């Protein structure tokens, strides 16, 4: 097995025996086989598009299947077998359509013709494919590094595109790019420079994809507004919804109206409370329970109701809470109940509701405590004049964007410590699940503004980028010239896509931790350091001094 797509990767140089995330070598092999099948499908879809044939089924399927291979999404071998069979079926259907339209007999490549033998071991075939991919690319370590960067980046793009299309937002250019990138991963004749450019193109297309997702969220649920979110629980039956998917959360809220069940968010769904059309329409969307994904085994075990996981990050579940945990969409784990979607992708949540009613729920009300969320681009840029005046008068010295993923490693305490040490005359913007290390700290206010503002999920990185661009525009300068420092934590492939977007935008001086990606070769790291001044985090004191210096 070889996988080094996430920050948790074993010994910092790839999981080879078993995934540090819990992914088995068998699942890793069928994921690699699926990616290969998706590359064949991509080649056929590109030809279909050339001929004007609609590829919507392939587009949506490719995004979901790529999403399923991301870290902590799907650990279930059977689901990947099904994805592989579907990839082949969709490809063959497209080929037949192409043959009907095209006047000549198509000369399909080996990749487009590839079809695994579903009657023999898919695991062995996946292992062969992985070895072939590594041996073809592995001779040039820097090209291999950039190929992995592109592959992992488009997984992130695909996950954002998946969410955006759920909310009716799509752009042909995104699918076209993903197909081309998948095909390019098989190319032997691209130069190092070509790969650098392709990685930056991933960043560019990711910006567009995040824009689509932002439009999907804000057009469907309104612009987030600063909103207090109870952290205390209240007496009664309960359902906890984790992951990132607002559409699935809304569907569950719809189906739990008048059941007496209270719905809590977990992890990356905290910012859901900031969306007016969710909060106002569904008063039983009450509060937030728990913290970041890596604490779920403890938090899910204690939750006295049913739990739904809409996306990553799923950890291998402990036996004590398996019977109350449900998955949907691309998420899967053998032994957990899966909620299949209808033609619109919406599940029937009846089994979740029944389970929640069987379970005891919370026995009493806890004393109130709360956090704020909802400081997305509209809210922050709405007070841009206030922010800029405070910067101008020296009341606000500096802004920090301290955001990204959380994880289990102790060196992530850096992020808590740096937030605690940020001087009183500085603002902290945050986003994604890394904030749970400090989200409930009372950092006070400056110039009538809270010193800690939660922009949203990792899926809202677009919003944070717009805030930076908006402030730069108002000051007639560039993001690099703003009194702003980006201190990011990464864990999985969405974070890679976002990092590539920031590089595509030419944003410099980003500090990245807790470690730099294992798949960046020394030369790729050198290039990023020289061209973008991208650097690893050091210590909170040293980094703060450098940012404020
Ligand atoms: Fe966290 Fe997980 Fe949102 Fe990631 S829940 S780590 S970047 O998958 O998705 O921030
Ligand atoms: Fe290892 Fe991360 Fe891959 Fe899991 S996703 S196998 S932890 S590199």
Short mmCIF file of C-alpha atoms in Angstrom, two decimals, residues 50-509:
data_model
loop_
_atom_site.label_atom_id
_atom_site.label_comp_id
_atom_site.label_asym_id
_atom_site.label_seq_id
_atom_site.Cartn_x
_atom_site.Cartn_y
_atom_site.Cartn_z
CA UNK A 50 -15.92 17.40 -27.93
CA UNK A 51 -18.84 15.91 -29.80
CA UNK A 52 -21.40 17.92 -27.85
CA UNK A 53 -22.74 14.93 -25.89
CA UNK A 54 -23.99 15.79 -22.40
CA UNK A 55 -21.88 14.20 -19.66
CA UNK A 56 -23.85 15.26 -16.59
CA UNK A 57 -24.12 11.76 -15.13
CA UNK A 58 -20.38 11.22 -15.50
CA UNK A 59 -19.66 14.71 -14.08
CA UNK A 60 -21.61 14.15 -10.89
CA UNK A 61 -20.45 10.59 -10.49
CA UNK A 62 -16.77 11.52 -10.93
CA UNK A 63 -17.03 14.16 -8.21
CA UNK A 64 -18.74 11.83 -5.77
CA UNK A 65 -16.31 8.98 -6.45
CA UNK A 66 -13.25 11.23 -6.02
CA UNK A 67 -14.78 12.62 -2.84
CA UNK A 68 -15.22 9.06 -1.52
CA UNK A 69 -11.46 8.45 -1.84
CA UNK A 70 -10.56 11.41 0.36
CA UNK A 71 -9.23 10.91 3.88
CA UNK A 72 -11.79 9.81 6.45
CA UNK A 73 -14.70 9.61 4.02
CA UNK A 74 -15.25 6.00 3.09
CA UNK A 75 -13.60 2.89 4.51
CA UNK A 76 -15.93 0.36 2.90
CA UNK A 77 -14.49 -1.95 0.26
CA UNK A 78 -17.92 -2.95 -1.04
CA UNK A 79 -18.83 0.67 -1.80
CA UNK A 80 -15.67 1.07 -3.88
CA UNK A 81 -16.51 -2.09 -5.80
CA UNK A 82 -19.86 -0.52 -6.62
CA UNK A 83 -18.20 2.77 -7.63
CA UNK A 84 -15.83 0.85 -9.93
CA UNK A 85 -18.69 -0.99 -11.62
CA UNK A 86 -20.59 2.26 -12.07
CA UNK A 87 -17.55 4.00 -13.52
CA UNK A 88 -17.26 1.26 -16.14
CA UNK A 89 -20.99 1.28 -16.90
CA UNK A 90 -21.09 5.07 -17.33
CA UNK A 91 -18.01 4.95 -19.52
CA UNK A 92 -19.43 2.23 -21.77
CA UNK A 93 -22.70 4.10 -22.13
CA UNK A 94 -20.83 7.23 -23.18
CA UNK A 95 -18.76 5.22 -25.65
CA UNK A 96 -21.94 3.90 -27.24
CA UNK A 97 -23.33 7.44 -27.52
CA UNK A 98 -20.05 8.61 -29.04
CA UNK A 99 -20.17 5.84 -31.60
CA UNK A 100 -23.65 6.92 -32.62
CA UNK A 101 -22.59 10.53 -33.13
CA UNK A 102 -19.08 10.08 -34.49
CA UNK A 103 -18.66 9.16 -38.14
CA UNK A 104 -15.40 7.32 -37.61
CA UNK A 105 -14.56 4.30 -35.49
CA UNK A 106 -13.01 5.61 -32.29
CA UNK A 107 -9.48 4.49 -31.58
CA UNK A 108 -9.68 4.22 -27.78
CA UNK A 109 -6.49 4.32 -25.73
CA UNK A 110 -5.44 1.61 -23.31
CA UNK A 111 -6.67 3.86 -20.48
CA UNK A 112 -10.10 4.32 -22.05
CA UNK A 113 -10.36 0.57 -22.65
CA UNK A 114 -9.22 -0.46 -19.18
CA UNK A 115 -11.75 -2.57 -17.38
CA UNK A 116 -10.99 -4.54 -14.21
CA UNK A 117 -12.05 -8.16 -14.04
CA UNK A 118 -14.81 -8.05 -11.46
CA UNK A 119 -14.70 -11.84 -11.11
CA UNK A 120 -11.19 -11.83 -9.69
CA UNK A 121 -9.59 -9.88 -6.85
CA UNK A 122 -10.08 -6.15 -7.29
CA UNK A 123 -7.62 -5.65 -4.45
CA UNK A 124 -4.82 -7.38 -6.38
CA UNK A 125 -5.69 -5.47 -9.52
CA UNK A 126 -5.66 -2.23 -7.53
CA UNK A 127 -2.26 -3.07 -6.07
CA UNK A 128 -0.91 -3.69 -9.59
CA UNK A 129 -2.30 -0.36 -10.77
CA UNK A 130 -0.75 1.49 -7.81
CA UNK A 131 2.66 -0.07 -8.46
CA UNK A 132 2.42 0.85 -12.13
CA UNK A 133 1.52 4.46 -11.30
CA UNK A 134 4.43 4.74 -8.86
CA UNK A 135 6.97 3.08 -11.16
CA UNK A 136 5.92 5.23 -14.13
CA UNK A 137 6.17 8.47 -12.18
CA UNK A 138 8.63 7.57 -9.45
CA UNK A 139 11.81 8.05 -11.48
CA UNK A 140 11.53 11.82 -11.18
CA UNK A 141 10.76 12.55 -7.56
CA UNK A 142 9.72 16.15 -8.24
CA UNK A 143 7.29 15.25 -11.00
CA UNK A 144 5.89 12.49 -8.80
CA UNK A 145 5.49 15.03 -6.00
CA UNK A 146 3.57 17.41 -8.29
CA UNK A 147 1.45 14.61 -9.72
CA UNK A 148 0.35 13.72 -6.20
CA UNK A 149 -0.27 17.41 -5.48
CA UNK A 150 -2.54 17.61 -8.55
CA UNK A 151 -4.34 14.36 -7.72
CA UNK A 152 -4.94 15.33 -4.10
CA UNK A 153 -5.90 18.87 -5.13
CA UNK A 154 -8.56 17.69 -7.56
CA UNK A 155 -10.00 15.44 -4.88
CA UNK A 156 -10.57 18.61 -2.86
CA UNK A 157 -12.04 20.37 -5.91
CA UNK A 158 -14.35 17.40 -6.53
CA UNK A 159 -15.68 17.53 -2.98
CA UNK A 160 -16.51 21.24 -3.32
CA UNK A 161 -18.07 20.63 -6.76
CA UNK A 162 -20.13 17.80 -5.27
CA UNK A 163 -21.57 20.12 -2.61
CA UNK A 164 -22.08 22.97 -5.10
CA UNK A 165 -24.05 20.83 -7.55
CA UNK A 166 -26.25 19.57 -4.71
CA UNK A 167 -27.30 23.20 -4.36
CA UNK A 168 -27.82 23.70 -8.09
CA UNK A 169 -24.48 25.36 -8.84
CA UNK A 170 -22.23 23.92 -11.54
CA UNK A 171 -19.76 25.11 -14.13
CA UNK A 172 -18.78 22.96 -17.10
CA UNK A 173 -15.24 24.31 -16.83
CA UNK A 174 -14.79 22.62 -13.45
CA UNK A 175 -15.68 19.16 -14.76
CA UNK A 176 -13.68 19.71 -17.94
CA UNK A 177 -10.64 20.58 -15.87
CA UNK A 178 -11.02 17.60 -13.53
CA UNK A 179 -11.29 15.24 -16.51
CA UNK A 180 -8.23 16.74 -18.17
CA UNK A 181 -6.22 16.62 -14.96
CA UNK A 182 -7.17 12.97 -14.39
CA UNK A 183 -6.03 12.11 -17.90
CA UNK A 184 -2.83 14.15 -17.52
CA UNK A 185 -1.88 12.09 -14.49
CA UNK A 186 -1.17 9.26 -16.95
CA UNK A 187 1.01 11.45 -19.21
CA UNK A 188 4.70 10.66 -19.34
CA UNK A 189 5.77 13.65 -21.40
CA UNK A 190 4.86 16.68 -19.28
CA UNK A 191 7.79 18.72 -17.98
CA UNK A 192 8.33 19.83 -14.42
CA UNK A 193 7.16 23.27 -15.43
CA UNK A 194 3.99 21.82 -16.92
CA UNK A 195 3.26 20.11 -13.61
CA UNK A 196 3.87 23.29 -11.62
CA UNK A 197 1.45 25.11 -13.91
CA UNK A 198 -1.09 22.33 -13.64
CA UNK A 199 -0.92 22.48 -9.83
CA UNK A 200 -1.58 26.23 -9.97
CA UNK A 201 -4.45 25.59 -12.41
CA UNK A 202 -5.94 23.29 -9.77
CA UNK A 203 -5.83 26.31 -7.46
CA UNK A 204 -7.53 28.47 -10.07
CA UNK A 205 -10.34 26.01 -10.75
CA UNK A 206 -10.74 25.44 -7.02
CA UNK A 207 -11.37 29.16 -6.56
CA UNK A 208 -14.16 28.94 -9.13
CA UNK A 209 -15.54 25.80 -7.48
CA UNK A 210 -15.53 27.40 -4.03
CA UNK A 211 -17.26 30.42 -5.56
CA UNK A 212 -19.99 28.09 -6.83
CA UNK A 213 -20.35 26.50 -3.43
CA UNK A 214 -20.51 29.91 -1.76
CA UNK A 215 -23.26 30.89 -4.23
CA UNK A 216 -25.07 27.61 -3.48
CA UNK A 217 -24.98 28.25 0.26
CA UNK A 218 -25.81 31.96 0.25
CA UNK A 219 -28.51 31.79 -2.45
CA UNK A 220 -30.21 28.88 -0.71
CA UNK A 221 -29.84 29.81 2.95
CA UNK A 222 -29.00 33.55 2.90
CA UNK A 223 -25.74 35.21 3.87
CA UNK A 224 -24.52 34.12 7.30
CA UNK A 225 -25.05 36.65 10.06
CA UNK A 226 -23.24 36.79 13.42
CA UNK A 227 -25.24 34.37 15.54
CA UNK A 228 -24.88 33.06 19.09
CA UNK A 229 -24.87 29.26 19.23
CA UNK A 230 -25.70 27.44 22.47
CA UNK A 231 -23.05 24.94 23.55
CA UNK A 232 -25.26 23.66 26.34
CA UNK A 233 -27.64 20.79 25.73
CA UNK A 234 -31.30 20.81 26.60
CA UNK A 235 -33.61 18.13 27.93
CA UNK A 236 -35.13 15.83 25.35
CA UNK A 237 -34.53 13.50 22.42
CA UNK A 238 -31.67 14.48 20.20
CA UNK A 239 -29.99 14.05 16.82
CA UNK A 240 -26.43 15.13 16.12
CA UNK A 241 -25.38 16.01 12.56
CA UNK A 242 -21.71 16.08 11.64
CA UNK A 243 -19.72 16.71 8.46
CA UNK A 244 -20.14 19.69 6.16
CA UNK A 245 -23.33 19.14 4.16
CA UNK A 246 -25.89 21.92 4.73
CA UNK A 247 -28.35 20.44 2.24
CA UNK A 248 -28.49 17.16 4.12
CA UNK A 249 -28.79 19.01 7.42
CA UNK A 250 -31.74 20.95 6.02
CA UNK A 251 -33.39 17.74 4.78
CA UNK A 252 -33.06 16.24 8.25
CA UNK A 253 -34.47 19.41 9.85
CA UNK A 254 -37.41 19.26 7.46
CA UNK A 255 -38.13 15.64 8.33
CA UNK A 256 -37.84 16.22 12.09
CA UNK A 257 -40.31 19.13 12.27
CA UNK A 258 -42.89 18.41 15.01
CA UNK A 259 -41.14 15.26 16.24
CA UNK A 260 -40.00 16.98 19.42
CA UNK A 261 -36.42 16.06 18.59
CA UNK A 262 -33.71 18.68 19.09
CA UNK A 263 -31.04 18.83 16.39
CA UNK A 264 -27.44 19.66 17.29
CA UNK A 265 -24.55 20.31 14.95
CA UNK A 266 -21.15 18.71 15.38
CA UNK A 267 -17.74 19.62 13.97
CA UNK A 268 -17.79 21.53 10.72
CA UNK A 269 -21.57 22.04 10.82
CA UNK A 270 -21.28 24.70 13.55
CA UNK A 271 -21.44 27.55 10.96
CA UNK A 272 -24.87 26.24 9.83
CA UNK A 273 -26.33 28.26 12.71
CA UNK A 274 -25.25 31.48 10.99
CA UNK A 275 -27.51 30.91 7.95
CA UNK A 276 -30.74 32.84 8.56
CA UNK A 277 -32.95 30.60 6.44
CA UNK A 278 -31.90 27.51 8.38
CA UNK A 279 -32.02 29.00 11.84
CA UNK A 280 -35.27 30.90 11.41
CA UNK A 281 -37.14 28.15 9.60
CA UNK A 282 -36.16 25.36 11.96
CA UNK A 283 -36.13 26.41 15.63
CA UNK A 284 -35.31 22.82 16.61
CA UNK A 285 -31.84 23.42 15.11
CA UNK A 286 -30.74 24.27 18.61
CA UNK A 287 -27.06 24.20 19.43
CA UNK A 288 -23.63 22.74 18.86
CA UNK A 289 -22.29 19.65 20.58
CA UNK A 290 -18.64 18.63 20.72
CA UNK A 291 -15.55 19.82 18.95
CA UNK A 292 -13.36 18.66 16.07
CA UNK A 293 -13.43 15.36 14.20
CA UNK A 294 -10.59 13.65 16.06
CA UNK A 295 -12.58 13.86 19.32
CA UNK A 296 -15.60 12.07 17.86
CA UNK A 297 -14.99 8.67 19.46
CA UNK A 298 -15.35 10.27 22.90
CA UNK A 299 -18.11 12.70 21.92
CA UNK A 300 -20.24 10.27 19.87
CA UNK A 301 -20.05 7.67 22.65
CA UNK A 302 -21.51 10.18 25.12
CA UNK A 303 -24.21 11.63 22.87
CA UNK A 304 -27.58 10.16 23.99
CA UNK A 305 -29.24 10.29 20.57
CA UNK A 306 -28.81 9.32 16.92
CA UNK A 307 -25.87 10.68 14.91
CA UNK A 308 -25.63 11.38 11.17
CA UNK A 309 -22.31 11.82 9.40
CA UNK A 310 -22.80 13.71 6.14
CA UNK A 311 -19.15 13.94 5.00
CA UNK A 312 -15.63 13.63 6.37
CA UNK A 313 -14.15 13.26 8.87
CA UNK A 314 -15.32 9.79 9.91
CA UNK A 315 -13.11 7.80 12.25
CA UNK A 316 -13.37 4.03 12.54
CA UNK A 317 -16.31 3.87 14.96
CA UNK A 318 -16.17 2.26 18.37
CA UNK A 319 -18.58 -0.57 18.94
CA UNK A 320 -20.40 1.26 21.74
CA UNK A 321 -21.93 3.83 19.38
CA UNK A 322 -22.07 2.02 16.02
CA UNK A 323 -25.78 1.32 16.34
CA UNK A 324 -26.66 5.01 16.58
CA UNK A 325 -24.36 6.26 13.83
CA UNK A 326 -25.68 6.68 10.26
CA UNK A 327 -23.81 7.69 7.11
CA UNK A 328 -24.99 9.05 3.77
CA UNK A 329 -23.67 10.38 0.45
CA UNK A 330 -20.04 9.39 -0.21
CA UNK A 331 -19.44 8.38 3.43
CA UNK A 332 -19.25 4.74 4.41
CA UNK A 333 -17.99 2.20 6.90
CA UNK A 334 -18.79 -1.52 7.01
CA UNK A 335 -21.35 -2.25 9.71
CA UNK A 336 -22.77 1.28 9.91
CA UNK A 337 -26.30 1.99 8.68
CA UNK A 338 -26.21 3.78 5.34
CA UNK A 339 -29.03 6.10 4.27
CA UNK A 340 -29.41 5.89 0.49
CA UNK A 341 -30.50 9.09 -1.27
CA UNK A 342 -33.56 9.44 -3.51
CA UNK A 343 -33.23 10.76 -7.08
CA UNK A 344 -32.30 14.16 -5.61
CA UNK A 345 -29.77 12.60 -3.23
CA UNK A 346 -31.97 13.16 -0.16
CA UNK A 347 -32.35 10.21 2.21
CA UNK A 348 -35.38 9.17 4.16
CA UNK A 349 -34.25 9.92 7.72
CA UNK A 350 -36.96 7.72 9.34
CA UNK A 351 -34.41 5.20 10.73
CA UNK A 352 -32.47 8.07 12.33
CA UNK A 353 -35.63 9.53 13.86
CA UNK A 354 -36.69 6.13 15.18
CA UNK A 355 -33.28 5.54 16.72
CA UNK A 356 -33.29 8.99 18.31
CA UNK A 357 -36.70 8.27 19.83
CA UNK A 358 -35.46 4.91 21.21
CA UNK A 359 -32.40 6.49 22.82
CA UNK A 360 -32.74 8.36 26.14
CA UNK A 361 -31.87 11.86 24.93
CA UNK A 362 -30.64 14.48 27.39
CA UNK A 363 -32.19 14.12 30.82
CA UNK A 364 -31.89 17.75 31.87
CA UNK A 365 -31.09 21.25 30.68
CA UNK A 366 -27.46 22.32 31.05
CA UNK A 367 -26.62 25.86 32.19
CA UNK A 368 -26.36 28.17 29.17
CA UNK A 369 -23.06 28.83 27.43
CA UNK A 370 -22.52 29.91 23.87
CA UNK A 371 -20.14 30.81 21.05
CA UNK A 372 -20.57 33.10 18.06
CA UNK A 373 -20.43 32.09 14.41
CA UNK A 374 -21.49 33.68 11.10
CA UNK A 375 -18.67 36.15 10.38
CA UNK A 376 -18.61 35.27 6.70
CA UNK A 377 -17.70 37.67 3.89
CA UNK A 378 -20.96 39.63 3.86
CA UNK A 379 -20.90 40.21 7.59
CA UNK A 380 -17.21 41.15 7.78
CA UNK A 381 -17.12 43.24 4.63
CA UNK A 382 -20.31 44.90 5.89
CA UNK A 383 -18.19 46.38 8.70
CA UNK A 384 -15.12 46.90 6.49
CA UNK A 385 -15.24 50.66 7.11
CA UNK A 386 -15.10 50.03 10.85
CA UNK A 387 -12.20 47.60 10.43
CA UNK A 388 -10.30 49.93 8.11
CA UNK A 389 -10.87 52.95 10.36
CA UNK A 390 -9.58 50.95 13.33
CA UNK A 391 -6.53 49.90 11.31
CA UNK A 392 -6.00 53.50 10.24
CA UNK A 393 -6.23 54.83 13.81
CA UNK A 394 -3.90 52.11 15.09
CA UNK A 395 -6.59 50.48 17.25
CA UNK A 396 -6.20 47.32 15.16
CA UNK A 397 -2.53 46.61 14.54
CA UNK A 398 -2.79 43.35 12.63
CA UNK A 399 -5.18 40.66 11.45
CA UNK A 400 -4.46 36.96 11.68
CA UNK A 401 -6.24 34.25 9.73
CA UNK A 402 -5.63 31.19 11.85
CA UNK A 403 -7.58 28.44 10.19
CA UNK A 404 -7.66 25.01 8.69
CA UNK A 405 -8.05 21.48 9.89
CA UNK A 406 -7.61 19.91 13.26
CA UNK A 407 -6.00 16.57 13.99
CA UNK A 408 -4.84 14.41 16.83
CA UNK A 409 -1.13 15.27 16.95
CA UNK A 410 0.10 17.15 20.03
CA UNK A 411 2.05 19.66 17.90
CA UNK A 412 -1.30 21.17 16.94
CA UNK A 413 -1.29 22.88 20.36
CA UNK A 414 0.71 25.53 18.51
CA UNK A 415 -2.60 26.89 17.16
CA UNK A 416 -4.20 27.25 20.59
CA UNK A 417 -1.09 28.86 21.97
CA UNK A 418 -0.68 31.35 19.16
CA UNK A 419 -4.31 32.48 19.46
CA UNK A 420 -3.82 32.96 23.19
CA UNK A 421 -0.67 34.96 22.56
CA UNK A 422 -1.97 37.22 19.77
CA UNK A 423 -1.68 40.76 21.21
CA UNK A 424 -4.82 42.55 22.36
CA UNK A 425 -4.70 45.00 19.45
CA UNK A 426 -5.02 42.25 16.81
CA UNK A 427 -8.04 40.47 15.32
CA UNK A 428 -8.22 36.74 14.67
CA UNK A 429 -10.31 35.36 11.82
CA UNK A 430 -10.73 31.63 11.82
CA UNK A 431 -12.37 28.86 9.83
CA UNK A 432 -12.61 25.06 9.55
CA UNK A 433 -12.31 22.52 12.31
CA UNK A 434 -8.93 23.72 13.62
CA UNK A 435 -10.84 26.46 15.47
CA UNK A 436 -12.25 24.02 17.98
CA UNK A 437 -9.01 24.32 19.90
CA UNK A 438 -9.92 27.92 20.76
CA UNK A 439 -13.46 28.64 19.48
CA UNK A 440 -14.94 29.10 22.95
CA UNK A 441 -12.26 31.47 24.24
CA UNK A 442 -13.46 34.92 25.08
CA UNK A 443 -10.91 37.15 23.38
CA UNK A 444 -12.92 40.31 23.99
CA UNK A 445 -13.42 43.14 21.49
CA UNK A 446 -11.53 45.93 19.77
CA UNK A 447 -13.21 48.94 18.21
CA UNK A 448 -16.61 47.32 18.78
CA UNK A 449 -15.59 44.19 16.88
CA UNK A 450 -15.11 40.75 18.40
CA UNK A 451 -11.42 39.83 18.39
CA UNK A 452 -12.25 36.27 17.33
CA UNK A 453 -14.48 35.86 14.27
CA UNK A 454 -15.52 32.50 12.81
CA UNK A 455 -15.77 32.80 9.02
CA UNK A 456 -17.18 29.26 8.71
CA UNK A 457 -16.22 25.80 7.50
CA UNK A 458 -13.15 24.83 5.49
CA UNK A 459 -15.73 24.90 2.66
CA UNK A 460 -16.00 28.66 3.31
CA UNK A 461 -12.35 29.39 2.52
CA UNK A 462 -13.76 31.35 -0.43
CA UNK A 463 -15.39 33.71 2.04
CA UNK A 464 -12.09 34.29 3.87
CA UNK A 465 -10.37 34.97 0.55
CA UNK A 466 -13.07 37.50 -0.39
CA UNK A 467 -12.62 39.26 2.96
CA UNK A 468 -8.88 39.60 2.31
CA UNK A 469 -9.44 40.73 -1.29
CA UNK A 470 -12.19 43.15 -0.20
CA UNK A 471 -10.01 44.79 2.46
CA UNK A 472 -7.10 45.02 0.02
CA UNK A 473 -9.35 46.62 -2.59
CA UNK A 474 -10.70 49.15 -0.11
CA UNK A 475 -7.14 50.13 0.78
CA UNK A 476 -6.12 50.13 -2.87
CA UNK A 477 -3.40 47.61 -2.20
CA UNK A 478 -2.78 43.87 -2.49
CA UNK A 479 -3.46 41.08 0.00
CA UNK A 480 0.30 40.70 0.45
CA UNK A 481 0.54 44.33 1.57
CA UNK A 482 -2.28 44.10 4.14
CA UNK A 483 -1.45 43.87 7.83
CA UNK A 484 -2.65 40.27 7.62
CA UNK A 485 -0.89 36.96 8.31
CA UNK A 486 -2.15 33.57 7.24
CA UNK A 487 -1.30 30.77 9.64
CA UNK A 488 -2.84 27.58 8.33
CA UNK A 489 -3.21 24.05 9.59
CA UNK A 490 -3.82 21.32 7.08
CA UNK A 491 -5.01 17.76 7.34
CA UNK A 492 -6.63 16.50 4.18
CA UNK A 493 -7.12 17.16 0.49
CA UNK A 494 -9.57 20.07 0.65
CA UNK A 495 -6.85 21.95 2.47
CA UNK A 496 -4.46 21.15 -0.39
CA UNK A 497 -6.92 22.55 -2.92
CA UNK A 498 -7.28 25.72 -0.81
CA UNK A 499 -3.51 26.08 -0.46
CA UNK A 500 -3.14 25.81 -4.24
CA UNK A 501 -5.81 28.51 -4.61
CA UNK A 502 -3.89 30.85 -2.31
CA UNK A 503 -0.72 30.21 -4.30
CA UNK A 504 -2.57 30.75 -7.58
CA UNK A 505 -3.71 34.13 -6.18
CA UNK A 506 -0.07 34.95 -5.51
CA UNK A 507 -0.53 35.12 -1.73
CA UNK A 508 2.82 35.01 -0.01
CA UNK A 509 4.23 34.38 3.45
#
